[in-house]
XYZ file of C-alpha atoms in Angstrom:
620
model
C 86.033 58.237 113.312
C 84.783 57.866 109.757
C 83.009 54.579 109.020
C 84.746 54.124 105.686
C 88.271 54.006 107.155
C 90.167 50.699 106.886
C 89.748 48.424 109.901
C 93.452 47.600 110.164
C 96.688 49.561 109.922
C 100.333 48.543 110.140
C 101.329 51.709 112.019
C 99.262 54.168 114.063
C 101.025 57.447 114.857
C 99.538 59.706 117.535
C 100.506 63.371 117.406
C 101.832 65.406 114.470
C 105.047 66.801 115.970
C 108.260 66.681 113.956
C 109.582 63.219 115.004
C 106.112 61.669 114.681
C 105.626 63.196 111.216
C 109.031 61.941 110.030
C 108.242 58.433 111.274
C 104.828 58.493 109.569
C 106.409 59.585 106.281
C 109.130 56.919 106.503
C 106.600 54.173 107.260
C 104.261 55.180 104.427
C 107.205 55.427 102.011
C 108.254 51.865 102.904
C 104.772 50.564 102.037
C 103.183 50.396 105.491
C 99.533 51.284 106.036
C 99.671 54.385 108.244
C 96.980 56.104 110.306
C 98.134 59.472 111.689
C 95.844 61.079 114.266
C 95.961 64.199 116.406
C 93.471 65.435 118.988
C 94.225 69.035 118.034
C 92.697 70.805 115.052
C 96.107 71.813 113.662
C 99.314 70.092 112.634
C 102.578 70.204 114.559
C 101.665 69.881 118.255
C 104.297 71.825 120.189
C 106.155 72.371 116.877
C 103.222 74.309 115.364
C 103.085 77.851 113.965
C 100.092 80.135 114.513
C 98.631 83.282 113.073
C 98.285 86.053 115.671
C 94.628 85.256 116.388
C 95.507 81.554 116.500
C 98.193 82.244 119.087
C 95.742 84.257 121.200
C 93.395 81.248 121.165
C 96.285 78.939 122.081
C 97.217 81.253 124.975
C 93.636 81.290 126.239
C 93.413 77.502 126.023
C 96.631 76.970 127.979
C 95.775 79.556 130.605
C 92.411 77.926 131.284
C 93.716 74.331 131.171
C 90.220 72.888 131.142
C 89.898 69.132 131.357
C 88.260 67.638 128.272
C 85.276 65.491 129.142
C 84.904 62.026 127.713
C 82.083 62.660 125.252
C 81.608 59.067 124.223
C 81.994 55.939 126.323
C 81.123 53.555 123.467
C 84.783 52.714 122.877
C 84.923 50.906 126.238
C 82.463 48.326 124.923
C 84.987 47.359 122.236
C 87.581 46.186 124.768
C 87.707 42.388 124.949
C 88.151 40.408 128.148
C 91.729 39.464 127.304
C 92.694 43.074 126.576
C 93.651 45.946 128.855
C 93.819 49.643 128.211
C 96.345 52.275 129.133
C 94.388 55.512 129.436
C 95.779 58.669 127.912
C 95.670 61.818 129.984
C 93.648 64.302 127.953
C 95.049 67.316 129.784
C 98.158 68.799 128.152
C 100.775 69.360 130.854
C 103.660 70.319 128.558
C 102.911 74.077 128.640
C 102.969 76.126 131.855
C 103.224 79.709 133.144
C 101.739 81.369 130.043
C 101.764 85.173 130.395
C 100.919 87.627 127.595
C 101.507 91.398 127.595
C 100.364 94.130 125.232
C 102.354 97.376 125.224
C 99.729 99.362 123.338
C 96.073 100.311 123.588
C 94.091 97.062 123.423
C 90.767 98.938 123.560
C 91.443 100.304 120.085
C 91.355 96.745 118.710
C 88.006 95.695 120.184
C 86.010 96.067 116.975
C 88.863 95.264 114.592
C 88.491 92.119 112.494
C 91.346 90.100 111.064
C 91.709 90.855 107.358
C 90.706 87.937 105.136
C 89.745 85.681 108.043
C 87.391 82.800 107.308
C 84.587 81.684 109.652
C 85.941 79.453 112.385
C 85.388 75.741 111.860
C 83.725 73.722 114.625
C 86.093 71.762 116.844
C 85.117 68.224 117.809
C 86.698 66.940 120.995
C 90.015 68.634 120.309
C 92.457 69.650 122.975
C 92.470 72.984 121.202
C 88.816 73.327 122.145
C 88.749 77.074 121.813
C 88.854 76.848 118.030
C 92.328 77.997 117.103
C 91.981 80.290 114.110
C 94.668 78.938 111.824
C 95.512 80.152 108.339
C 93.597 78.279 105.633
C 96.839 76.604 104.585
C 97.181 75.278 108.135
C 93.659 73.819 108.063
C 93.979 71.873 104.825
C 94.820 68.211 105.592
C 97.750 67.002 103.493
C 95.917 64.253 101.602
C 96.951 63.007 98.156
C 95.740 66.235 96.637
C 97.521 68.328 99.226
C 100.516 68.795 96.986
C 98.396 71.520 95.454
C 98.106 73.289 98.823
C 100.871 75.705 98.017
C 99.196 76.493 94.705
C 95.747 77.020 96.228
C 97.140 79.402 98.838
C 99.638 81.002 96.470
C 97.585 84.073 95.652
C 97.186 85.051 99.291
C 100.809 84.423 100.255
C 102.230 86.131 97.210
C 100.413 89.321 98.123
C 102.639 89.721 101.166
C 105.866 89.377 99.228
C 107.344 92.503 97.737
C 110.201 90.811 95.928
C 108.412 88.097 93.956
C 108.583 90.011 90.698
C 112.354 90.299 90.907
C 113.100 86.599 91.355
C 113.903 85.763 87.760
C 116.406 88.598 87.495
C 118.764 87.158 90.109
C 119.085 83.427 89.453
C 121.791 81.879 91.584
C 123.031 78.327 91.984
C 124.865 77.161 95.088
C 127.085 74.094 94.756
C 128.163 72.808 98.108
C 129.980 69.576 97.317
C 133.295 68.852 95.640
C 133.483 68.552 91.867
C 132.206 65.267 90.520
C 129.936 64.613 93.505
C 126.209 65.293 93.721
C 125.585 68.939 94.354
C 122.864 70.690 96.300
C 121.517 73.626 94.423
C 118.570 75.878 94.198
C 116.137 75.479 91.371
C 116.413 77.724 88.326
C 115.361 81.036 89.950
C 114.994 79.620 93.450
C 117.870 81.209 95.354
C 117.224 84.887 95.031
C 117.646 86.414 98.431
C 115.331 89.187 97.497
C 115.622 92.704 96.257
C 114.662 93.921 99.698
C 117.909 92.557 101.153
C 120.155 94.077 98.544
C 118.541 97.466 98.284
C 119.356 100.031 100.980
C 116.414 100.944 103.134
C 114.884 104.259 102.188
C 113.672 104.937 105.694
C 116.573 103.558 107.738
C 117.514 107.003 108.962
C 113.941 107.971 109.792
C 111.976 107.261 112.930
C 110.426 103.768 112.959
C 106.814 103.681 111.857
C 104.463 103.492 114.841
C 102.595 100.192 114.889
C 99.314 100.050 116.820
C 97.888 96.927 118.424
C 94.838 97.241 116.161
C 97.156 96.934 113.127
C 98.656 93.722 114.514
C 95.162 92.274 114.987
C 94.047 93.378 111.514
C 97.170 91.945 109.868
C 97.181 88.875 112.107
C 97.213 86.451 109.187
C 100.612 87.777 108.125
C 102.098 86.331 111.294
C 103.307 82.740 111.579
C 104.492 82.472 115.168
C 106.407 79.328 116.164
C 105.923 77.654 119.519
C 109.497 76.353 119.333
C 112.344 78.482 118.016
C 114.862 76.605 115.888
C 117.032 77.013 112.810
C 118.283 74.451 110.316
C 122.031 73.859 110.099
C 122.829 73.815 106.377
C 124.694 70.502 106.793
C 122.523 69.219 109.618
C 120.590 65.975 109.731
C 117.262 67.610 108.902
C 118.537 69.297 105.718
C 120.155 66.007 104.652
C 116.869 64.182 105.256
C 114.831 66.805 103.370
C 117.154 66.424 100.376
C 117.382 62.626 100.497
C 113.614 62.103 100.745
C 112.844 64.957 98.319
C 110.498 66.453 100.920
C 112.380 69.713 100.345
C 110.193 70.355 97.298
C 107.307 71.118 99.654
C 109.098 73.961 101.484
C 111.142 77.086 100.899
C 113.879 78.544 103.057
C 115.600 81.830 103.753
C 119.215 82.305 104.790
C 119.978 83.631 108.223
C 121.872 86.756 107.202
C 123.961 87.606 110.261
C 125.293 86.345 113.589
C 125.218 88.893 116.413
C 126.922 89.177 119.793
C 125.912 91.038 122.957
C 129.008 92.410 124.648
C 129.534 95.275 127.080
C 125.891 96.303 126.758
C 125.980 96.571 122.952
C 124.853 94.412 120.046
C 127.446 93.937 117.300
C 127.842 91.727 114.253
C 130.191 88.739 114.399
C 132.459 88.042 111.407
C 132.011 84.381 110.468
C 133.366 83.623 107.016
C 136.875 84.362 105.796
C 135.581 87.355 103.822
C 133.716 88.688 106.869
C 136.810 88.411 109.022
C 139.049 90.332 106.646
C 136.389 92.969 105.904
C 135.589 93.512 109.570
C 136.312 96.930 111.063
C 135.788 95.648 114.588
C 138.950 93.561 114.613
C 142.532 94.672 114.362
C 144.822 93.017 111.822
C 146.439 91.004 114.616
C 143.034 89.806 115.851
C 142.046 88.792 112.322
C 145.129 86.591 112.052
C 144.518 85.111 115.510
C 140.909 84.300 114.673
C 141.673 82.742 111.274
C 144.479 80.641 112.760
C 142.214 79.303 115.516
C 139.281 78.592 113.199
C 141.601 76.758 110.804
C 142.808 74.635 113.723
C 139.205 73.826 114.744
C 138.376 72.454 111.279
C 140.890 69.606 111.702
C 141.566 69.657 115.441
C 141.529 65.845 115.588
C 144.727 65.836 113.505
C 146.491 67.844 116.230
C 145.647 66.065 119.503
C 148.752 67.383 121.232
C 147.276 70.895 121.169
C 144.197 70.055 123.283
C 144.952 66.758 125.057
C 146.057 68.538 128.223
C 142.750 70.434 128.383
C 140.302 67.552 127.871
C 139.096 67.884 131.446
C 138.886 71.668 131.235
C 136.008 73.781 129.968
C 136.112 75.213 126.466
C 136.275 78.715 127.949
C 139.420 77.786 129.895
C 140.945 76.282 126.746
C 140.285 79.491 124.785
C 142.214 81.514 127.374
C 145.311 79.428 126.614
C 145.177 80.148 122.867
C 146.436 83.746 123.049
C 143.079 85.108 121.942
C 141.874 88.562 122.961
C 138.792 88.770 125.254
C 136.592 89.929 122.362
C 137.644 86.950 120.216
C 137.042 84.556 123.102
C 133.563 86.030 123.525
C 132.751 85.737 119.786
C 133.937 82.118 119.584
C 132.277 80.955 122.798
C 128.867 82.618 122.485
C 128.344 83.303 118.760
C 130.243 80.580 116.885
C 130.351 77.530 119.161
C 127.219 78.780 121.016
C 128.024 76.729 124.118
C 127.908 77.232 127.872
C 130.840 78.958 129.522
C 130.785 76.610 132.526
C 129.351 73.259 131.346
C 130.971 72.693 127.939
C 134.162 70.620 127.739
C 137.045 71.451 125.405
C 136.219 68.622 122.973
C 132.507 69.547 122.873
C 133.414 73.170 122.174
C 135.775 72.188 119.357
C 133.085 69.937 117.856
C 130.512 72.740 117.998
C 132.936 75.202 116.395
C 133.786 72.752 113.613
C 130.091 72.081 112.944
C 129.474 75.821 112.611
C 132.406 76.242 110.201
C 131.497 73.219 108.083
C 128.001 74.625 107.547
C 129.297 77.986 106.293
C 129.018 78.686 102.574
C 126.597 75.935 101.593
C 123.711 78.333 101.089
C 125.092 81.647 102.304
C 127.482 83.421 104.660
C 125.960 81.887 107.788
C 125.384 78.215 108.664
C 121.615 78.534 109.113
C 118.390 78.359 107.108
C 114.890 79.275 108.257
C 111.728 77.829 106.648
C 109.397 80.431 105.159
C 106.071 80.615 107.032
C 107.674 79.227 110.183
C 109.067 76.052 111.728
C 105.563 74.552 111.730
C 105.862 74.007 107.970
C 108.422 71.205 108.400
C 106.149 68.660 110.152
C 103.453 69.435 107.567
C 105.895 68.668 104.736
C 106.534 65.169 106.110
C 102.787 64.703 106.695
C 102.244 65.525 103.037
C 104.798 62.927 101.970
C 103.044 60.356 104.158
C 99.680 61.251 102.576
C 101.095 61.002 99.040
C 102.103 57.405 99.798
C 98.723 56.435 101.232
C 98.797 57.633 104.841
C 95.426 58.614 106.318
C 95.072 61.715 108.512
C 92.479 62.465 111.182
C 92.708 65.744 113.084
C 90.344 66.626 115.934
C 90.217 62.949 116.928
C 91.476 62.208 120.406
C 92.896 58.786 121.223
C 91.170 57.244 124.223
C 93.663 54.500 125.058
C 97.418 54.702 124.805
C 100.429 55.529 126.976
C 100.232 57.994 129.815
C 102.899 60.649 129.392
C 105.600 60.538 132.026
C 106.468 63.635 134.052
C 109.802 65.277 133.188
C 111.709 67.728 135.358
C 113.368 69.690 132.506
C 111.660 72.650 130.904
C 112.372 75.292 128.272
C 111.694 78.983 128.865
C 110.245 80.692 125.792
C 109.279 84.232 124.905
C 107.883 85.638 121.662
C 107.984 89.392 121.030
C 106.602 91.601 118.277
C 108.865 94.666 117.918
C 109.032 97.718 115.680
C 112.794 97.703 114.885
C 115.760 95.386 114.597
C 118.132 94.971 117.537
C 120.929 96.142 115.216
C 119.976 98.644 112.522
C 121.644 98.400 109.117
C 120.966 99.657 105.612
C 118.865 96.571 104.949
C 115.734 95.972 107.017
C 115.311 92.370 105.828
C 117.660 90.573 108.194
C 117.399 87.196 109.914
C 119.626 87.433 112.977
C 120.883 85.044 115.657
C 122.111 86.488 118.941
C 123.363 84.695 122.050
C 123.149 86.746 125.236
C 125.629 85.366 127.805
C 124.437 84.958 131.391
C 125.160 87.651 133.966
C 126.010 85.047 136.620
C 128.155 81.992 135.952
C 126.181 78.771 135.996
C 123.059 80.354 134.506
C 122.041 79.454 130.928
C 122.723 81.748 127.986
C 119.675 83.033 126.082
C 119.349 82.378 122.350
C 117.598 85.208 120.473
C 116.348 84.747 116.899
C 115.012 87.834 115.146
C 112.888 87.317 112.027
C 111.962 89.966 109.463
C 108.800 90.197 107.376
C 110.354 88.488 104.333
C 110.363 85.196 106.294
C 106.532 85.340 106.121
C 106.298 85.252 109.902
C 105.272 88.867 110.662
C 103.670 91.910 109.058
C 105.624 94.645 107.296
C 107.505 97.130 109.521
C 107.620 94.667 112.429
C 110.013 91.976 113.636
C 109.252 88.664 115.351
C 111.736 87.878 118.117
C 112.081 84.446 119.748
C 113.967 83.975 123.038
C 114.839 80.505 124.340
C 116.843 79.060 127.236
C 116.715 76.056 129.596
C 114.408 76.909 132.490
C 115.629 77.780 135.962
C 112.427 79.612 137.009
C 109.301 80.684 135.149
C 109.801 81.854 131.566
C 109.156 85.476 132.460
C 111.667 85.415 135.333
C 114.300 83.775 133.106
C 113.873 85.960 130.026
C 112.523 89.361 131.046
C 115.965 90.654 132.200
C 117.316 89.967 128.687
C 114.261 91.597 127.099
C 114.853 94.707 129.226
C 118.502 94.877 128.089
C 117.673 94.689 124.389
C 114.262 96.341 124.080
C 112.161 99.250 125.289
C 109.109 98.022 127.224
C 107.320 101.267 128.104
C 103.902 101.911 126.650
C 103.277 104.914 124.426
C 101.647 106.768 127.322
C 104.874 106.712 129.309
C 107.534 109.288 128.503
C 110.935 108.111 127.382
C 113.447 110.083 129.379
C 116.727 108.449 128.444
C 118.330 108.858 125.020
C 119.624 105.333 125.372
C 116.052 104.028 125.456
C 115.182 105.851 122.233
C 117.663 103.714 120.295
C 116.181 100.430 121.483
C 113.424 98.635 119.569
C 110.012 98.976 121.187
C 108.118 95.836 122.228
C 104.556 95.947 120.911
C 103.371 92.618 122.294
C 104.941 89.728 124.203
C 104.115 86.263 125.516
C 106.138 84.105 127.931
C 105.619 80.388 128.571
C 107.426 77.266 129.783
C 107.464 74.180 127.559
C 108.446 70.735 128.770
C 111.774 69.425 127.443
C 111.112 65.707 127.063
C 114.071 65.010 124.756
C 115.489 62.482 127.230
C 112.319 60.393 127.240
C 112.189 57.059 125.383
C 110.415 53.724 125.798
C 112.886 52.721 128.529
C 111.473 55.551 130.650
C 108.226 53.578 130.978
C 107.537 50.251 132.602
C 105.509 47.406 131.055
C 105.150 49.021 127.630
C 103.970 46.665 124.881
C 106.776 45.768 122.487
C 105.079 47.479 119.551
C 104.589 50.860 121.275
C 107.254 53.551 120.839
C 107.506 56.976 122.453
C 108.450 60.245 120.716
C 109.675 63.227 122.699
C 108.794 66.880 122.237
C 111.099 69.769 121.278
C 114.402 70.257 123.106
C 116.249 73.491 123.866
C 118.944 73.019 121.178
C 119.099 75.384 118.204
C 118.970 72.627 115.578
C 116.661 69.665 114.912
C 119.173 66.796 115.079
C 117.572 65.259 118.185
C 114.175 64.841 116.480
C 115.692 63.385 113.297
C 117.911 60.922 115.200
C 114.976 59.796 117.314
C 112.718 59.299 114.285
C 115.366 57.249 112.466
C 116.115 55.136 115.562
C 112.441 54.306 116.120
C 111.888 53.501 112.434
C 114.891 51.148 112.344
C 113.631 49.370 115.461
C 110.236 48.906 113.817
C 111.497 47.929 110.350
C 115.182 46.883 110.520
C 115.399 45.840 106.864
C 113.777 48.953 105.368
C 115.597 52.088 104.200
C 114.762 55.231 106.165
C 112.949 57.825 104.007
C 114.318 56.838 100.580
C 113.740 59.241 97.685
C 110.498 58.755 95.758
C 110.788 56.799 92.514
C 111.693 58.644 89.350
C 108.635 58.587 87.057
C 110.911 57.538 84.175
C 111.986 54.418 86.102
C 108.459 53.154 86.864
C 107.543 50.041 84.863
C 103.850 49.889 84.008
C 101.880 46.816 83.032
C 99.661 46.847 79.955
C 96.488 47.786 81.854
C 98.160 50.779 83.478
C 99.610 51.915 80.149
C 96.199 51.718 78.501
C 94.626 53.624 81.355
C 97.325 56.304 81.187
C 96.936 56.681 77.425
C 93.204 57.216 77.840
C 93.880 59.887 80.462
C 92.108 57.971 83.228
C 95.054 57.117 85.462
C 95.021 58.835 88.856
C 97.533 56.776 90.800
C 99.505 58.962 93.236
C 102.790 57.501 92.015
C 102.047 58.302 88.374
C 101.011 61.863 89.040
C 103.669 64.309 87.909
C 105.134 66.141 90.884
C 105.423 69.917 90.530
C 108.918 70.694 89.322
C 111.170 72.994 91.320
C 111.077 75.438 88.421
C 107.312 75.848 88.825
C 107.496 77.187 92.377
C 108.265 80.843 92.962
C 111.198 81.473 95.254
C 109.957 84.694 96.881
C 113.507 85.630 97.785
C 114.095 82.193 99.282
C 116.425 79.235 99.087
C 114.959 76.054 97.618
C 116.849 73.019 98.904
C 117.178 70.471 96.105
C 119.636 67.870 94.916
C 120.532 66.949 91.377
C 123.251 64.877 89.743
C 125.529 66.489 87.230
C 125.964 64.476 84.089
């Protein structure tokens, strides 16, 4: 570690996953001296996003699972006689059963270099010892000057956006609160959903463009592939925290544009909002009235306890059968709106999930969900940046020799990431962000959540889609998810002949990876014995679609550490800062460089790139 670092810190945070990054930001904001370290050479841990070459390095690292040798024993000499150490296992056991498949000619990519790639940086004692080739914006530590990261990488990112020049023509403001209350809106020109979404596709009726593996390798930096697949509920805890803390100014978001359902072997769009329901051609007029009546009941179901009291001990699926709903409506509500298990979800839990979905509609679009541009891995980095702005110190590629040994957990998540050449449901617009729940074939098995991302989310190259599949594990990831992949996609290589017309309509998988990730969401300090009172444990990602678990855990740990401090308050308004005479003189002479007196980039200065900027302002 650098010799010029301070000798003492109030808080040391190990790992840069989402809950750890939120805690670090909250501690730094409350005035604590924070050291944030990670043994990896990238931010995010199991919440990270990778370029394609970075993901290949990550796959290689986790398939080899090499034990990292202790390069330096000098730290043991620093341990005093009255102290004891708890060694940290250097081998990452959270990822298992990693299997990657290419459905094209890999030989053609042997001599292909990634466009715009920089020379790999050396890795010092990192768990990612194979030198994960991250994007330059992933390598830059978020120090005080890191607010300029988006600006320094702007030229490269803007080149991949076709709609940037049309942003100013479609300014939109979204007010989500009642009149007279603070509203959440986009910045002036920050909520354009992009010309690509509105304009009909010119090639929708043509054959999909053939994408070769060599093209994926060459355009690898256009991919930002998440290890964990999640979306942000528009009224969820994470969006509220981003707005409250003003961390939202570091990120941009895109609306999920449609909710899909898989029924009777076909993918179809689910009507969610009132307008969608009445414009739907899938539903009869009677079904539309049934659906609207039930959804209206779900919004204030607690005011009508007599309608569900008798079914409290029943499953939500059994309750739906008593509501005079057609089978198709029951399927839509259970799997695409409530998104709950058919066998394990109680009536009250199903009603709560349905109400949450409905309450999130309309805040930023016609679906309840937002997705961060450049991937889920941007969110931990945003909180790291806030921590750095308020004095937090970051050290990547520095392993911690003594801490808490991770405890084994029996629960796992099955994950798959696919690169495909078409959407699972073709429409006039190619730029769709879709959520699909595939119900299990056998009762008792978990449903599979499918999230399909288009190129305008900055997560894949043009003419491809990035598809994430997630479910709680029952076997290996491939055994859990490959049956669903075979239902939705065409897996044959180009050399094999497609004999069935049905197969021709399916998107073709170009590349795929399967892996199991540990679900440690139930782990806390009570899961360990003899922990020191000042050591707290953060869990990894869970299998839920949202991020509420990570936010709740971060807030709980922060309040235990600092009961009298506010959790992630907004930064001070520059107009409200009172300067003493020395500071005023320094500012007038242009010599002041205090982080708190630096003007933050205004929302108007950032380009929206067809995205939703989440901000809050008070109406006067």
